[in-house]
PDB file of C-alpha atoms in Angstrom:
ATOM      1  CA  MET A 767     -61.444 -52.673  20.179  1.00  0.00           C
ATOM      2  CA  ASN A 768     -63.398 -54.312  17.826  1.00  0.00           C
ATOM      3  CA  ALA A 769     -61.335 -52.003  14.894  1.00  0.00           C
ATOM      4  CA  SER A 770     -59.845 -54.048  12.322  1.00  0.00           C
ATOM      5  CA  GLN A 771     -56.308 -54.820  12.343  1.00  0.00           C
ATOM      6  CA  PRO A 772     -54.227 -54.626   9.240  1.00  0.00           C
ATOM      7  CA  SER A 773     -53.393 -58.126   8.034  1.00  0.00           C
ATOM      8  CA  ARG A 774     -49.727 -58.908   8.281  1.00  0.00           C
ATOM      9  CA  PRO A 775     -48.309 -62.134   7.252  1.00  0.00           C
ATOM     10  CA  PRO A 776     -46.712 -63.860  10.414  1.00  0.00           C
ATOM     11  CA  LEU A 777     -43.090 -63.055  10.785  1.00  0.00           C
ATOM     12  CA  GLN A 778     -40.812 -66.125  10.087  1.00  0.00           C
ATOM     13  CA  PRO A 779     -37.506 -66.439  11.144  1.00  0.00           C
ATOM     14  CA  LEU A 780     -34.772 -66.175   8.933  1.00  0.00           C
ATOM     15  CA  GLN A 781     -32.697 -68.939   8.647  1.00  0.00           C
ATOM     16  CA  LYS A 782     -28.843 -68.161   9.056  1.00  0.00           C
ATOM     17  CA  ARG A 783     -26.578 -69.309   6.779  1.00  0.00           C
ATOM     18  CA  ARG A 784     -24.029 -71.498   8.373  1.00  0.00           C
ATOM     19  CA  ALA A 785     -20.868 -69.828   7.626  1.00  0.00           C
ATOM     20  CA  VAL A 786     -18.213 -72.175   6.400  1.00  0.00           C
ATOM     21  CA  PRO A 787     -14.857 -71.889   8.029  1.00  0.00           C
ATOM     22  CA  ARG A 788     -12.173 -70.844   5.371  1.00  0.00           C
ATOM     23  CA  PRO A 789      -8.757 -72.480   5.834  1.00  0.00           C
ATOM     24  CA  LYS A 790      -7.183 -68.946   7.022  1.00  0.00           C
ATOM     25  CA  ARG A 791      -3.646 -70.492   6.230  1.00  0.00           C
ATOM     26  CA  HIS A 792      -4.275 -71.472   2.536  1.00  0.00           C
ATOM     27  CA  LEU A 793      -5.031 -67.995   1.687  1.00  0.00           C
ATOM     28  CA  ARG A 794      -2.507 -65.868   3.706  1.00  0.00           C
ATOM     29  CA  GLN A 795       0.219 -68.475   2.007  1.00  0.00           C
ATOM     30  CA  ARG A 796      -1.738 -67.649  -1.366  1.00  0.00           C
ATOM     31  CA  SER A 797      -1.494 -63.613  -0.643  1.00  0.00           C
ATOM     32  CA  TYR A 798       2.228 -64.250   0.191  1.00  0.00           C
ATOM     33  CA  GLN A 799       2.861 -66.272  -3.113  1.00  0.00           C
ATOM     34  CA  VAL A 800       1.021 -63.408  -5.098  1.00  0.00           C
ATOM     35  CA  MET A 801       3.021 -60.476  -3.312  1.00  0.00           C
ATOM     36  CA  ALA A 802       6.095 -62.689  -4.089  1.00  0.00           C
ATOM     37  CA  LEU A 803       5.350 -62.963  -7.843  1.00  0.00           C
ATOM     38  CA  GLU A 804       4.284 -59.348  -7.960  1.00  0.00           C
ATOM     39  CA  THR A 805       7.805 -58.246  -6.390  1.00  0.00           C
ATOM     40  CA  THR A 806       9.558 -60.507  -8.704  1.00  0.00           C
ATOM     41  CA  ALA A 807       8.012 -59.140 -11.683  1.00  0.00           C
ATOM     42  CA  LYS A 808       8.425 -55.487 -10.364  1.00  0.00           C
ATOM     43  CA  ILE A 809      12.358 -56.176  -9.765  1.00  0.00           C
ATOM     44  CA  ALA A 810      12.481 -57.969 -13.180  1.00  0.00           C
ATOM     45  CA  VAL A 811      11.079 -54.765 -14.837  1.00  0.00           C
ATOM     46  CA  ASN A 812      13.255 -52.446 -12.805  1.00  0.00           C
ATOM     47  CA  LEU A 813      16.194 -54.449 -14.156  1.00  0.00           C
ATOM     48  CA  ALA A 814      15.074 -54.542 -17.782  1.00  0.00           C
ATOM     49  CA  ILE A 815      14.597 -50.723 -17.344  1.00  0.00           C
ATOM     50  CA  SER A 816      18.255 -50.370 -15.821  1.00  0.00           C
ATOM     51  CA  ALA A 817      20.051 -52.681 -18.457  1.00  0.00           C
ATOM     52  CA  ALA A 818      18.277 -50.587 -21.030  1.00  0.00           C
ATOM     53  CA  ALA A 819      19.529 -47.294 -19.635  1.00  0.00           C
ATOM     54  CA  VAL A 820      23.035 -48.494 -18.861  1.00  0.00           C
ATOM     55  CA  SER A 821      23.410 -49.390 -22.548  1.00  0.00           C
ATOM     56  CA  ALA A 822      21.994 -46.300 -24.002  1.00  0.00           C
ATOM     57  CA  LEU A 823      24.708 -44.639 -21.443  1.00  0.00           C
ATOM     58  CA  ALA A 824      27.453 -46.735 -22.919  1.00  0.00           C
ATOM     59  CA  GLN A 825      26.414 -45.559 -26.686  1.00  0.00           C
ATOM     60  CA  LEU A 826      25.934 -41.910 -25.564  1.00  0.00           C
ATOM     61  CA  VAL A 827      29.368 -41.382 -23.984  1.00  0.00           C
ATOM     62  CA  PRO A 828      31.683 -41.890 -26.853  1.00  0.00           C
ATOM     63  CA  HIS A 829      29.559 -39.564 -28.846  1.00  0.00           C
ATOM     64  CA  HIS A 830      29.573 -36.985 -26.348  1.00  0.00           C
ATOM     65  CA  TRP A 831      33.274 -37.244 -26.018  1.00  0.00           C
ATOM     66  CA  THR A 832      33.742 -36.417 -29.822  1.00  0.00           C
ATOM     67  CA  GLN A 833      31.239 -33.946 -29.355  1.00  0.00           C
ATOM     68  CA  GLN A 834      33.479 -32.017 -26.431  1.00  0.00           C
ATOM     69  CA  ASP A 835      36.559 -32.741 -28.523  1.00  0.00           C
ATOM     70  CA  ARG A 836      35.125 -30.664 -31.835  1.00  0.00           C
ATOM     71  CA  LEU A 837      33.421 -28.076 -29.515  1.00  0.00           C
ATOM     72  CA  ARG A 838      37.093 -27.541 -28.070  1.00  0.00           C
ATOM     73  CA  GLU A 839      38.282 -27.251 -32.156  1.00  0.00           C
ATOM     74  CA  VAL A 840      35.841 -25.054 -32.953  1.00  0.00           C
ATOM     75  CA  LEU A 841      36.383 -22.655 -30.172  1.00  0.00           C
ATOM     76  CA  THR A 842      40.245 -22.829 -30.815  1.00  0.00           C
ATOM     77  CA  GLU A 843      39.399 -21.875 -34.726  1.00  0.00           C
ATOM     78  CA  VAL A 844      37.446 -18.940 -33.292  1.00  0.00           C
ATOM     79  CA  LYS A 845      40.092 -17.557 -31.250  1.00  0.00           C
ATOM     80  CA  LEU A 846      42.276 -17.577 -33.735  1.00  0.00           C
ATOM     81  CA  MET A 847      39.474 -16.029 -36.396  1.00  0.00           C
ATOM     82  CA  GLU A 848      38.772 -13.203 -33.353  1.00  0.00           C
ATOM     83  CA  GLU A 849      42.842 -12.666 -33.616  1.00  0.00           C
ATOM     84  CA  ARG A 850      42.718 -12.377 -37.103  1.00  0.00           C
ATOM     85  CA  VAL A 851      39.747  -9.956 -37.486  1.00  0.00           C
ATOM     86  CA  GLU A 852      41.476  -7.964 -34.963  1.00  0.00           C
ATOM     87  CA  SER A 853      44.182  -7.519 -36.878  1.00  0.00           C
ATOM     88  CA  LEU A 854      42.765  -7.033 -40.176  1.00  0.00           C
ATOM     89  CA  GLN A 855      40.350  -4.089 -38.085  1.00  0.00           C
ATOM     90  CA  THR A 856      43.657  -2.432 -37.133  1.00  0.00           C
ATOM     91  CA  GLU A 857      45.117  -2.802 -40.484  1.00  0.00           C
ATOM     92  CA  PHE A 858      41.802  -1.389 -42.402  1.00  0.00           C
ATOM     93  CA  GLN A 859      41.764   1.433 -40.172  1.00  0.00           C
ATOM     94  CA  ARG A 860      45.403   2.177 -40.977  1.00  0.00           C
ATOM     95  CA  ASN A 861      44.878   1.912 -44.493  1.00  0.00           C
ATOM     96  CA  PHE A 862      41.548   4.351 -44.278  1.00  0.00           C
ATOM     97  CA  ASP A 863      43.237   6.731 -42.080  1.00  0.00           C
ATOM     98  CA  PRO A 864      43.547  10.200 -44.043  1.00  0.00           C
ATOM     99  CA  HIS A 865      46.327  11.140 -41.774  1.00  0.00           C
ATOM    100  CA  GLN A 866      48.226   7.937 -42.922  1.00  0.00           C
ATOM    101  CA  ALA A 867      47.519   7.797 -46.616  1.00  0.00           C
ATOM    102  CA  HIS A 868      51.056   9.279 -47.728  1.00  0.00           C
ATOM    103  CA  SER A 869      53.243   7.582 -45.626  1.00  0.00           C
ATOM    104  CA  ILE A 870      51.480   4.049 -46.573  1.00  0.00           C
ATOM    105  CA  ARG A 871      51.346   5.112 -50.713  1.00  0.00           C
ATOM    106  CA  GLN A 872      55.285   5.605 -50.158  1.00  0.00           C
ATOM    107  CA  GLN A 873      55.527   2.102 -48.473  1.00  0.00           C
ATOM    108  CA  GLN A 874      53.503   0.336 -51.202  1.00  0.00           C
ATOM    109  CA  ALA A 875      54.813   2.106 -53.750  1.00  0.00           C
ATOM    110  CA  TYR A 876      58.959   2.050 -52.627  1.00  0.00           C
ATOM    111  CA  ARG A 877      58.883   5.772 -53.828  1.00  0.00           C
ATOM    112  CA  PHE A 878      60.425   8.310 -51.831  1.00  0.00           C
ATOM    113  CA  ALA A 879      60.127  12.145 -51.425  1.00  0.00           C
ATOM    114  CA  PRO A 880      63.654  13.896 -53.114  1.00  0.00           C
ATOM    115  CA  ASN A 881      64.724  15.119 -49.461  1.00  0.00           C
ATOM    116  CA  GLN A 882      64.790  11.456 -48.334  1.00  0.00           C
ATOM    117  CA  LEU A 883      67.267   8.940 -49.100  1.00  0.00           C
ATOM    118  CA  PRO A 884      67.067   5.068 -48.910  1.00  0.00           C
ATOM    119  CA  VAL A 885      69.515   3.485 -46.630  1.00  0.00           C
ATOM    120  CA  VAL A 886      70.131   0.022 -47.144  1.00  0.00           C
ATOM    121  CA  PHE A 887      72.271  -2.487 -44.947  1.00  0.00           C
ATOM    122  CA  VAL A 888      74.244  -5.060 -46.653  1.00  0.00           C
ATOM    123  CA  ASN A 889      75.749  -7.873 -44.881  1.00  0.00           C
ATOM    124  CA  ARG A 890      79.499  -9.187 -46.402  1.00  0.00           C
ATOM    125  CA  ASP A 891      77.689 -12.177 -47.670  1.00  0.00           C
ATOM    126  CA  GLY A 892      75.910  -9.470 -50.187  1.00  0.00           C
ATOM    127  CA  LYS A 893      72.521 -10.557 -48.795  1.00  0.00           C
ATOM    128  CA  GLU A 894      70.321  -7.456 -48.254  1.00  0.00           C
ATOM    129  CA  VAL A 895      69.283  -6.915 -44.670  1.00  0.00           C
ATOM    130  CA  GLU A 896      67.247  -3.488 -43.866  1.00  0.00           C
ATOM    131  CA  VAL A 897      66.359  -0.672 -45.394  1.00  0.00           C
ATOM    132  CA  LEU A 898      66.065   2.686 -43.665  1.00  0.00           C
ATOM    133  CA  GLU A 899      64.736   6.367 -44.770  1.00  0.00           C
ATOM    134  CA  LEU A 900      66.710   8.895 -43.698  1.00  0.00           C
ATOM    135  CA  LEU A 901      65.686  12.875 -43.985  1.00  0.00           C
ATOM    136  CA  PRO A 902      68.434  15.087 -44.681  1.00  0.00           C
TER     137      PRO A 902
END
């Protein structure tokens, strides 16, 4: 019991800091003001973005309409060209058909075989109406 005890410094009681009472009303009021300011800023930014979007749409809509008109014109021209190509292909096939080569030459040269007679219909006023080929 006579053993030596480690020396410890005497414990001193810690002094408690006195909490300073904060005015809660002031903090709440300040946080409401900050929230109101933040919300107002958000609304202002959203209004600016909306105004920019409406302005862009106002500029794009007439451009869209003109593009649609041009597209309709191009589609009409394509349809006409397809019809023309189809008629040219038909004529091409007819011109290069070996079975019709003789009749095509006769039509283009206005020559007739010796056994064929051209028949010409004439109006009373002297105008030529129609030419028919007849076989004897």
